[in-house]
JSON list of C-alpha atoms and ligand atoms in Angstrom, two decimals:
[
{"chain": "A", "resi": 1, "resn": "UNK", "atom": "CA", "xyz": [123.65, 153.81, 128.29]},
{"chain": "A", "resi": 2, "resn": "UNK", "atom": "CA", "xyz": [124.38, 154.17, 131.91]},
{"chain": "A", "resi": 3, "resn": "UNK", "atom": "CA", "xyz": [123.65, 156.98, 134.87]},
{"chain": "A", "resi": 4, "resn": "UNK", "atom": "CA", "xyz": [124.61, 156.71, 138.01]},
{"chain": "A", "resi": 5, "resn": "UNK", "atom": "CA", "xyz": [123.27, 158.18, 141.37]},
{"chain": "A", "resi": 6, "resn": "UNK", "atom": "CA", "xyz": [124.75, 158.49, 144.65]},
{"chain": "A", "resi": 7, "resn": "UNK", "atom": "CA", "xyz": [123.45, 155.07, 145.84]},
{"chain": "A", "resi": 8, "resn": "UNK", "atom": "CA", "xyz": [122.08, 153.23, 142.26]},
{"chain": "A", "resi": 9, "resn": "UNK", "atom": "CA", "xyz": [123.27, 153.48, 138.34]},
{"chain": "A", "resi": 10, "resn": "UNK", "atom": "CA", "xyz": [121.29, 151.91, 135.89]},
{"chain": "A", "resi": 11, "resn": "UNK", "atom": "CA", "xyz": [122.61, 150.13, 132.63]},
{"chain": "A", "resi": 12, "resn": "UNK", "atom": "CA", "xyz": [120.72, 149.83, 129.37]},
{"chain": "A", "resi": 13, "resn": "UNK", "atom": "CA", "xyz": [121.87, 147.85, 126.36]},
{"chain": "A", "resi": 14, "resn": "UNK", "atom": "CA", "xyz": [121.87, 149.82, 123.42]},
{"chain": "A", "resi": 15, "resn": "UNK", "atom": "CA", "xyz": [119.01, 147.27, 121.84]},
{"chain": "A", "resi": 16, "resn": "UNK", "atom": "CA", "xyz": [116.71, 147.80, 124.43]},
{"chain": "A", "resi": 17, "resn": "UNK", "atom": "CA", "xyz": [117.35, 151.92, 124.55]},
{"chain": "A", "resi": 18, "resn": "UNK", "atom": "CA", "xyz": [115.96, 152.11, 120.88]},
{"chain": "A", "resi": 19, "resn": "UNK", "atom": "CA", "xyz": [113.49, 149.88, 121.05]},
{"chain": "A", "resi": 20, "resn": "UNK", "atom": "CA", "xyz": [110.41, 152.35, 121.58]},
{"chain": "A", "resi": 21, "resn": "UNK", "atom": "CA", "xyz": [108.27, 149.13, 122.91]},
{"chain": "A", "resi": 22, "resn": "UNK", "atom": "CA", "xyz": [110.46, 148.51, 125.54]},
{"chain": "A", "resi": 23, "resn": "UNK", "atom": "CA", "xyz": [111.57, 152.13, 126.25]},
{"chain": "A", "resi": 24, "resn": "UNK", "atom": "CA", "xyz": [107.93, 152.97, 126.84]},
{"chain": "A", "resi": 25, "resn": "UNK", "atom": "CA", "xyz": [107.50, 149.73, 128.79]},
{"chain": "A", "resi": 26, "resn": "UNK", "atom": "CA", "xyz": [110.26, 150.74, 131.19]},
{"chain": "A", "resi": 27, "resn": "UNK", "atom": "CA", "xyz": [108.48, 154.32, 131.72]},
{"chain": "A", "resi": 28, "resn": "UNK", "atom": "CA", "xyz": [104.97, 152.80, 132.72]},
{"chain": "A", "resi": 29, "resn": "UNK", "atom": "CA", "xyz": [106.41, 150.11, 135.34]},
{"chain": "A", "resi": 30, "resn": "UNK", "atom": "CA", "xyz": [108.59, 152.25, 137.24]},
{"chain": "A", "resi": 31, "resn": "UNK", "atom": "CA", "xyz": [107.02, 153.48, 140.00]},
{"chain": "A", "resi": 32, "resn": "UNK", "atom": "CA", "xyz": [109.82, 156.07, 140.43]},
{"chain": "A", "resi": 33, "resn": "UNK", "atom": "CA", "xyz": [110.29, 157.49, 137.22]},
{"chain": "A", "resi": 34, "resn": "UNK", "atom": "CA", "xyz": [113.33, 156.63, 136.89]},
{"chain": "A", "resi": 35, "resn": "UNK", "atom": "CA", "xyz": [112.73, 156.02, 133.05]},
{"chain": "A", "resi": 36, "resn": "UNK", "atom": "CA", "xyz": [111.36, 158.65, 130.62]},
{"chain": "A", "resi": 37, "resn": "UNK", "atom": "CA", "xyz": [110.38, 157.45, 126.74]},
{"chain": "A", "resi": 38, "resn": "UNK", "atom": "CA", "xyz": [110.06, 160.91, 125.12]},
{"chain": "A", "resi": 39, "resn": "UNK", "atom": "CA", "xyz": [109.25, 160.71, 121.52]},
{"chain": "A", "resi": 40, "resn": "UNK", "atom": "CA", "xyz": [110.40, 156.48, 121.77]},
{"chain": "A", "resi": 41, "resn": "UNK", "atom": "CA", "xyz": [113.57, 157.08, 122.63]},
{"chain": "A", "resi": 42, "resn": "UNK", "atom": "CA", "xyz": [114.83, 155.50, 126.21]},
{"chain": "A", "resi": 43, "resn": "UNK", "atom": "CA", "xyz": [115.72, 158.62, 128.81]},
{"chain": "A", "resi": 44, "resn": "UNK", "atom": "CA", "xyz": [117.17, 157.15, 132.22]},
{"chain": "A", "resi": 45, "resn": "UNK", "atom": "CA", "xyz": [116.34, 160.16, 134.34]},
{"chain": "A", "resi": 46, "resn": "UNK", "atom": "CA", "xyz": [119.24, 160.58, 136.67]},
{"chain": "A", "resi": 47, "resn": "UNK", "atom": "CA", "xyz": [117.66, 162.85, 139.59]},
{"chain": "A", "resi": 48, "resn": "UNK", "atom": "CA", "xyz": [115.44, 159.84, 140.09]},
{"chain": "A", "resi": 49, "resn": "UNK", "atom": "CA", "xyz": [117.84, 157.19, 140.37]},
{"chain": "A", "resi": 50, "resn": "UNK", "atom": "CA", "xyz": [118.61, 157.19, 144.15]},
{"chain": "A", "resi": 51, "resn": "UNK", "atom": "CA", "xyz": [114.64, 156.52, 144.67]},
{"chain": "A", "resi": 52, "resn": "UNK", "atom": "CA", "xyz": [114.77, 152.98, 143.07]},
{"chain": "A", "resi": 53, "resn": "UNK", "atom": "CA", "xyz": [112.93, 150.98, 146.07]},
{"chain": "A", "resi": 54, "resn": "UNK", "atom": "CA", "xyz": [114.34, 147.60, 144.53]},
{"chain": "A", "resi": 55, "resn": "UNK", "atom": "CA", "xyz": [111.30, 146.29, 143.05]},
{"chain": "A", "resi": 56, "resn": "UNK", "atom": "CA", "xyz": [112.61, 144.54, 140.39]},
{"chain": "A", "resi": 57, "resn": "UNK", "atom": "CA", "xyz": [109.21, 145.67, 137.85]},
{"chain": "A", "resi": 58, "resn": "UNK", "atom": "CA", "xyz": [111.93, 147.27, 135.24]},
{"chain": "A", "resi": 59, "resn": "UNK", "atom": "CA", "xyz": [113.52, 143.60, 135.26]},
{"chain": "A", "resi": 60, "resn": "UNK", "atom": "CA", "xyz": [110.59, 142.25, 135.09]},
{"chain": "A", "resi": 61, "resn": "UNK", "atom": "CA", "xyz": [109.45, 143.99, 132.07]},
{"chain": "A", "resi": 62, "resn": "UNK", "atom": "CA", "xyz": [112.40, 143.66, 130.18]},
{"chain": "A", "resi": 63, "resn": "UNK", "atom": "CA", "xyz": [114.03, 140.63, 131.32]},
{"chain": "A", "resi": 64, "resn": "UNK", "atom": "CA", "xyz": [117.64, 141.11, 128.82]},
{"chain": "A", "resi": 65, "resn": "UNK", "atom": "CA", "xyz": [119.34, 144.39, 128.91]},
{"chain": "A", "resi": 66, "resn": "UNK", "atom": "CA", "xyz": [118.76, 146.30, 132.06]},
{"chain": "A", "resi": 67, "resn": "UNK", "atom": "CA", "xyz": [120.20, 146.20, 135.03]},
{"chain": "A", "resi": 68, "resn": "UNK", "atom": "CA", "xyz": [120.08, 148.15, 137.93]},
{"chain": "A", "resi": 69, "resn": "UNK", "atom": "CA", "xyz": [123.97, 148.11, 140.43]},
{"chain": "A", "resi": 70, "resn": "UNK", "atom": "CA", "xyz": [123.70, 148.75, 143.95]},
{"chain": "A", "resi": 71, "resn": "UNK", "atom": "CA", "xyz": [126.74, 151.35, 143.93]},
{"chain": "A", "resi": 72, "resn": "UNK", "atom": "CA", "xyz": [125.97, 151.02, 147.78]},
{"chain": "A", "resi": 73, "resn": "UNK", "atom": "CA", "xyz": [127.25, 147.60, 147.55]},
{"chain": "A", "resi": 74, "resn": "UNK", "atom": "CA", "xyz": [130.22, 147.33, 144.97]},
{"chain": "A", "resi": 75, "resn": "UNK", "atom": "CA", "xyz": [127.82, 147.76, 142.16]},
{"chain": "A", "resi": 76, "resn": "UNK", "atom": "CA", "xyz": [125.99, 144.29, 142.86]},
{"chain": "A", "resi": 77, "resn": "UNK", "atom": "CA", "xyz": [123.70, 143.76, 140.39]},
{"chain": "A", "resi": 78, "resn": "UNK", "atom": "CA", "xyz": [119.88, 143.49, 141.97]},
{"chain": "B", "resi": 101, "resn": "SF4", "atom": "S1", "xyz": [113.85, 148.34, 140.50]},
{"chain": "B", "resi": 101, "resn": "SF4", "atom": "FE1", "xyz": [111.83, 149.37, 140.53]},
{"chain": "B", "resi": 101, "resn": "SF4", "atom": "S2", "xyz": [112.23, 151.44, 141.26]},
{"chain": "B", "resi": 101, "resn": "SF4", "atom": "FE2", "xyz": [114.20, 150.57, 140.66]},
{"chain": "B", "resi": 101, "resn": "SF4", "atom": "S3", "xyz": [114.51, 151.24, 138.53]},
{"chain": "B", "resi": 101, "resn": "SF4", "atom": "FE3", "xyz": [113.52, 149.22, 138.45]},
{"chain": "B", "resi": 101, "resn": "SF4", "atom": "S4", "xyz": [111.33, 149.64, 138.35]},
{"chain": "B", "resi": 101, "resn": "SF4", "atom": "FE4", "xyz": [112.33, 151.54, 139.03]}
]
């Protein structure tokens, strides 16, 4: 799944979206709710998106199968 914002989009990989582990891992580290894990299922929540401050936590976390593109920047990867 993907969402984009004005400045960030985030990409998940379908294995990580259904995973309700990781899902709910993603929705305690980031400190800008920018993921939601309602009922275990993965929710990127798009009004949140342009408040990523870069931290890098959600990569952290789940090291294969997210990434968040800097649309500000050709959609480098951080
Ligand atoms: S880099 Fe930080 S603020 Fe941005 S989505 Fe990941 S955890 Fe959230």
């Amino acid at each position: 799944m993907r969402k984009d914002g004005i400045f960030i989009a985030v990409e998940v990989d379908d294995a990580v979206a259904s995973d309700p582990a990781l899902a709910a891992k993603l929705a305690e580290v980031c400190p800008v709710d920018i993921f939601a894990a309602e009922g275990g299922a993965l929710e990127i929540v798009e009004k949140n998106l342009d408040e990523c401050v870069l931290c890098r936590l959600c990569l952290d976390a789940v090291p294969e199968g997210v990434r968040v593109l800097k649309l500000y920047e050709d959609g480098a990867a951080l």
